[in-house]
CSV table of C-alpha atoms in Angstrom, one decimal:
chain,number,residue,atom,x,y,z
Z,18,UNK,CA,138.8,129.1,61.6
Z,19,UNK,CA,141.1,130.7,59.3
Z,20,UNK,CA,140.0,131.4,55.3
Z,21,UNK,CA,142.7,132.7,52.9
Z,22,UNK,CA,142.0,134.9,50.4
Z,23,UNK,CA,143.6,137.2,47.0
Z,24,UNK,CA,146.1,134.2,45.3
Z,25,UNK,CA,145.9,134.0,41.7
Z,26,UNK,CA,147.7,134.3,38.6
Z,27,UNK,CA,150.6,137.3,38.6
Z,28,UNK,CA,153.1,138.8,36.7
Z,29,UNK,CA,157.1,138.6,37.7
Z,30,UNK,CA,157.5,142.2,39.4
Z,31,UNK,CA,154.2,142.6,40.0
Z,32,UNK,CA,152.3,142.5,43.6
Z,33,UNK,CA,149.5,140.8,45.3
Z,34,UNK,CA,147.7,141.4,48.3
Z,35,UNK,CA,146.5,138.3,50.3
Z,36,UNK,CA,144.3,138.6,53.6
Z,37,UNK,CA,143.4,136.2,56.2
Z,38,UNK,CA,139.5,136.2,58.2
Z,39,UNK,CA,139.7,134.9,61.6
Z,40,UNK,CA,136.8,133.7,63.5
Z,41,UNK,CA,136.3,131.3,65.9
Z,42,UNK,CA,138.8,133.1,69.1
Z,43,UNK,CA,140.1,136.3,70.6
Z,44,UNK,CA,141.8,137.2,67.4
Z,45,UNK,CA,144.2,139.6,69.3
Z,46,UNK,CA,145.2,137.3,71.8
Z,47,UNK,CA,147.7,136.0,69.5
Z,48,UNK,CA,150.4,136.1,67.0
Z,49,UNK,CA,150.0,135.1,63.3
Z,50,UNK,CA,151.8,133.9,60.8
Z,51,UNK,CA,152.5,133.2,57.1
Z,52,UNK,CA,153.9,130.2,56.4
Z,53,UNK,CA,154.5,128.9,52.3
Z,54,UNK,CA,154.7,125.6,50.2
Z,55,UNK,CA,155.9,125.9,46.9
Z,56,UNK,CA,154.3,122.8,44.9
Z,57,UNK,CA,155.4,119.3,45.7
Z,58,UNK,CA,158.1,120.8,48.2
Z,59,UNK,CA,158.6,121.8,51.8
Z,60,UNK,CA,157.1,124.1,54.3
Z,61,UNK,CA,158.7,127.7,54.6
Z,62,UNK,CA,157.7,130.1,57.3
Z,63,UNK,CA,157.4,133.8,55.3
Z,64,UNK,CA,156.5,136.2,58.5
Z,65,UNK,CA,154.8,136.9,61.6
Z,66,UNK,CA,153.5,139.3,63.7
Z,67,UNK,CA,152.5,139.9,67.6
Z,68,UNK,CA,148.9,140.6,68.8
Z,69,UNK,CA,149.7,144.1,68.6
Z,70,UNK,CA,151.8,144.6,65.6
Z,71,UNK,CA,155.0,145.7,67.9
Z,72,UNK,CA,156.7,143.0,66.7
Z,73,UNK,CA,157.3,141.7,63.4
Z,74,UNK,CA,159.7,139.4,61.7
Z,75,UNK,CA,160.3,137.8,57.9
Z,76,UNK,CA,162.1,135.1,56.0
Z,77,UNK,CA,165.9,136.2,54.4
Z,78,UNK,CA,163.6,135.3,51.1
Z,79,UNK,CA,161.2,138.0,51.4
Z,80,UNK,CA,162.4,140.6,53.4
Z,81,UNK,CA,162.3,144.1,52.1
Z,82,UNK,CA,159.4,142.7,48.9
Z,83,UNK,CA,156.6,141.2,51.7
Z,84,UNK,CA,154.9,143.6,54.5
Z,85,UNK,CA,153.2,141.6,57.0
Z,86,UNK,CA,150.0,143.3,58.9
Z,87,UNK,CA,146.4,143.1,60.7
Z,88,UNK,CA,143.8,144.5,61.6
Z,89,UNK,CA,142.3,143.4,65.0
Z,90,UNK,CA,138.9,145.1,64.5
Z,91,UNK,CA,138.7,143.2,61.3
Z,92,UNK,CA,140.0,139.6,63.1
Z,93,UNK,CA,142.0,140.2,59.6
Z,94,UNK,CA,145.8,139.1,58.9
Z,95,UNK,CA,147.0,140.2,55.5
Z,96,UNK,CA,150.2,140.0,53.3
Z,97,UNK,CA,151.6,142.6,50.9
Z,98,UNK,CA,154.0,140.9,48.4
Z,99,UNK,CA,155.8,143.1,45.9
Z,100,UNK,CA,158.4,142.2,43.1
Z,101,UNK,CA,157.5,138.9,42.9
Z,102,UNK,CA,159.5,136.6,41.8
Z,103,UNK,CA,158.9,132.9,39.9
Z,104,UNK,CA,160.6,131.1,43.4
Z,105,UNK,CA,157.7,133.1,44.8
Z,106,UNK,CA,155.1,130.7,44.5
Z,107,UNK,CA,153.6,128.7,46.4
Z,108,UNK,CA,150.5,128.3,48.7
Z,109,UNK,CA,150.5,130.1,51.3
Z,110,UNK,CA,149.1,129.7,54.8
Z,111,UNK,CA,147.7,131.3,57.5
Z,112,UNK,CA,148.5,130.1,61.2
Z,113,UNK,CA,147.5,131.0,64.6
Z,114,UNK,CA,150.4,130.8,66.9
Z,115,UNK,CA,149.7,128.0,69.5
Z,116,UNK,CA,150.4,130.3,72.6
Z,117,UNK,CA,149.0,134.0,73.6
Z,118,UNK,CA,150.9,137.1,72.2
Z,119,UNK,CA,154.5,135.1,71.4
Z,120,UNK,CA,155.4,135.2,68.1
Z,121,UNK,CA,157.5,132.5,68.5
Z,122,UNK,CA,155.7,129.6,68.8
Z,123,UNK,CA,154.3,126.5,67.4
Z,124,UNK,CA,151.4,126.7,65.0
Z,125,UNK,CA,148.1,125.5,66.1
Z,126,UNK,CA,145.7,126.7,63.7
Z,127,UNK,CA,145.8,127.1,59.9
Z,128,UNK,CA,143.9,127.7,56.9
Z,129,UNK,CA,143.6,125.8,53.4
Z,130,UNK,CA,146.1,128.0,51.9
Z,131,UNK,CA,146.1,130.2,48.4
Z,132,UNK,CA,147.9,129.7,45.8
Z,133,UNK,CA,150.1,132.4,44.3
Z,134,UNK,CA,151.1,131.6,40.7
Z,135,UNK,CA,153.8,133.9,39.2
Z,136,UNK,CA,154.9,133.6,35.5
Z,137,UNK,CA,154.6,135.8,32.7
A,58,UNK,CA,168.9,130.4,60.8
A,59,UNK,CA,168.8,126.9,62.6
A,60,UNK,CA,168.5,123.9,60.6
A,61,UNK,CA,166.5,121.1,61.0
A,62,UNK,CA,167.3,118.1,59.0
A,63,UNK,CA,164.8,115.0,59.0
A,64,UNK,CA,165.5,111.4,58.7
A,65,UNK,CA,164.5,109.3,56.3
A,66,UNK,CA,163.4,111.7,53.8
A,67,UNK,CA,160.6,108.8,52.9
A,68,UNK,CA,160.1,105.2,53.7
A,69,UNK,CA,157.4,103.0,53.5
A,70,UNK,CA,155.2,101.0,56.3
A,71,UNK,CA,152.7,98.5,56.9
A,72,UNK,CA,149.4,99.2,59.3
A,73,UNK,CA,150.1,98.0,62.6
A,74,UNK,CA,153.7,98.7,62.4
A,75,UNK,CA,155.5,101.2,64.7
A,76,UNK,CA,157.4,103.8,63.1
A,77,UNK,CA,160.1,106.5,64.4
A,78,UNK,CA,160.9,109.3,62.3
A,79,UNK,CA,164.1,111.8,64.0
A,80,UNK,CA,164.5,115.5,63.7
A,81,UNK,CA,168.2,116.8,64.3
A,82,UNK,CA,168.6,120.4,65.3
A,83,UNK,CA,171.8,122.6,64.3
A,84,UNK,CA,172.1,123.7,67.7
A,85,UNK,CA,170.7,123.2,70.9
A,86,UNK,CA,166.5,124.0,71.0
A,87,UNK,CA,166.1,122.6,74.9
A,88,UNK,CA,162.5,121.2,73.8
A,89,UNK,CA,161.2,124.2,71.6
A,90,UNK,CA,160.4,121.7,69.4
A,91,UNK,CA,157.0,121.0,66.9
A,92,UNK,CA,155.9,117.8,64.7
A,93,UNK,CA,152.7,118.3,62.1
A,94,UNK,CA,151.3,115.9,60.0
A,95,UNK,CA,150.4,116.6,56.1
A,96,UNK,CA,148.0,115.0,54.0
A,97,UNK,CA,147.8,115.6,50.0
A,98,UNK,CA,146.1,118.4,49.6
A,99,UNK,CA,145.4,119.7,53.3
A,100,UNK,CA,146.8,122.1,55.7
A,101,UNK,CA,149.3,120.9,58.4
A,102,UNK,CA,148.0,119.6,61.5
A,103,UNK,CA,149.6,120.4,65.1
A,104,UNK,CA,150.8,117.2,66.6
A,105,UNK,CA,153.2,117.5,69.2
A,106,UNK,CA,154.6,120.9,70.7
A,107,UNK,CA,157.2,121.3,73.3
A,108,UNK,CA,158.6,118.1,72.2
A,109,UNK,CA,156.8,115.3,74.2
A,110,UNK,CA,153.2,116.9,74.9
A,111,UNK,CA,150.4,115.9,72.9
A,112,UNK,CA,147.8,118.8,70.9
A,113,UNK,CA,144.4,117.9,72.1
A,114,UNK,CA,142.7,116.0,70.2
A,115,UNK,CA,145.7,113.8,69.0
A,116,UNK,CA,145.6,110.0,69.2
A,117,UNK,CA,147.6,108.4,72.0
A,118,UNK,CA,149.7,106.7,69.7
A,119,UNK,CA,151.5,109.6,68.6
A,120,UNK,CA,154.4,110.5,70.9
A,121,UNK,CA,157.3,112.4,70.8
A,122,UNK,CA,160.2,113.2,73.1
A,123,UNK,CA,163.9,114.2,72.8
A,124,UNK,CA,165.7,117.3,74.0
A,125,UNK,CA,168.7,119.7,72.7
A,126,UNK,CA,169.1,118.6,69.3
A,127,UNK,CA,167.7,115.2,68.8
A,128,UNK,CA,164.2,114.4,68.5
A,129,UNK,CA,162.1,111.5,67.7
A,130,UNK,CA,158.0,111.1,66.6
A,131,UNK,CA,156.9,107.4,66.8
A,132,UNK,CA,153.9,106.6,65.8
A,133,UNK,CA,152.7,102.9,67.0
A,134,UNK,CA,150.3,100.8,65.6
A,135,UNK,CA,149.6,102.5,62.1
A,136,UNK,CA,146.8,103.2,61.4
A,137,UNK,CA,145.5,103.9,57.5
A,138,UNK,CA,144.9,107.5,58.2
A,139,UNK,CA,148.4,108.0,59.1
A,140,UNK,CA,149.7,107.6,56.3
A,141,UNK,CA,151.5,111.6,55.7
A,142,UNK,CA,154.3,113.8,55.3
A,143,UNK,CA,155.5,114.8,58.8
A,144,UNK,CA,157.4,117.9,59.4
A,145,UNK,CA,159.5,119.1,62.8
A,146,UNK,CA,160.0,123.0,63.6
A,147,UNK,CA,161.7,124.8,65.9
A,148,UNK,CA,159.9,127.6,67.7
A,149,UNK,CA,163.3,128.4,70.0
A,150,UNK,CA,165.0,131.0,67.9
A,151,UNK,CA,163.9,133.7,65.2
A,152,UNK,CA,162.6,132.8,62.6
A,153,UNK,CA,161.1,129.5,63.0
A,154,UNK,CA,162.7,126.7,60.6
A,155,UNK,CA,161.3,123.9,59.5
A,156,UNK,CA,162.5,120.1,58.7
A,157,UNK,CA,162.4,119.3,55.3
A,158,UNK,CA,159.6,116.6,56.0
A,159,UNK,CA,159.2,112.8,56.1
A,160,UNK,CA,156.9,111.1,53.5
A,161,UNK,CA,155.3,107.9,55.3
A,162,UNK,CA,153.8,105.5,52.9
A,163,UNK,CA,151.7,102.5,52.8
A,164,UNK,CA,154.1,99.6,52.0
């Protein structure tokens, strides 16, 4: 199982934290992800990152404003987003890649999604 | 990036019809490829990986298959609850891309 957390109501420029809880399986078997949907629109992977945080990879969109991160003691995934922007939001989502340790792969396991709202 | 363009964009269906929707890569994928099913409201759901091979748990109706850069889902005999957006994505290159999705709607 996978529960988002931290979306809400931001500020253009401003930044937001979101986290991810796993439970459920070997949290550092695998590689996560974070993958958006702006309302009414398509899905957009953001980032993702190996079991053990060596490798770690973003959308054009986002890189150099989002960090990606965990913390495998915490079965925790999070997502720093900074200067954010109105084409920003979105729900976003956290998935499980399907197979162990490869961050590219597909997606077998998500959450519900939170939605970041940014406008002044 | 690789792109993934979907066809049709929409269309509409009766239950107990059999439907095919097609994914088309930008470049070759060998079968690194994903279909998930939307509902309103919901997170995606893991369909088919690796092209052809079936996510436990998925009803045998679903199949997919195709190789390179063309792909197809079909879905025989609708059911109700089938009734989605449908996305591809390719897992064979960094980063990941997705199709733009295919809305399937009750006719």
């Amino acid at each position: 199982q996978l529960v988002e957390s931290g979306g809400g109501l931001v500020q253009p420029g401003r930044s937001l934290r979101l986290s991810c809880a796993a439970s459920g399986f070997t949290f550092d078997d695998y590689a996560m992800h974070w993958v958006r949907q702006a309302p009414g629109k398509g899905l957009e992977w953001v980032s993702g990152i190996s079991w053990n945080s060596d490798n770690i990879g973003y959308a054009d969109s986002v890189k150099g404003r989002f960090t990606i991160s965990r913390d495998n003691a915490k079965n925790s995934l999070y997502l720093q987003m900074n200067s954010l922007r109105a084409e920003d939001m979105a729900f976003y989502y956290c998935a499980k890649s399907k197979v162990d340790g490869l961050l590219t792969s597909p997606l077998d396991s998500w959450g519900q999604g939170t939605l970041v709202t940014v406008s002044s | 990036a690789i792109r993934m363009t979907q066809s049709p964009s929409s269309f509409s269906a009766s239950t107990g019809d059999r439907v095919t929707i097609t994914c088309r890569a930008s470049q070759g994928i060998s079968t690194y490829l994903a279909w998930y099913q939307q509902k309103p409201g919901k997170a995606p759901k893991l369909l088919v990986f690796a092209a052809s091979t079936l996510q436990s748990g998925v009803p045998s109706r679903f199949s997919g298959s195709g190789s390179g850069t063309d792909f197809t889902l079909s879905i025989t005999y609708l059911q109700s609850e089938d009734f989605a957006t449908y996305y591809c994505q390719q897992y064979y290159s960094f980063p990941p891309t997705f199709g733009q999705g295919t809305r399937l709607e009750i006719k």
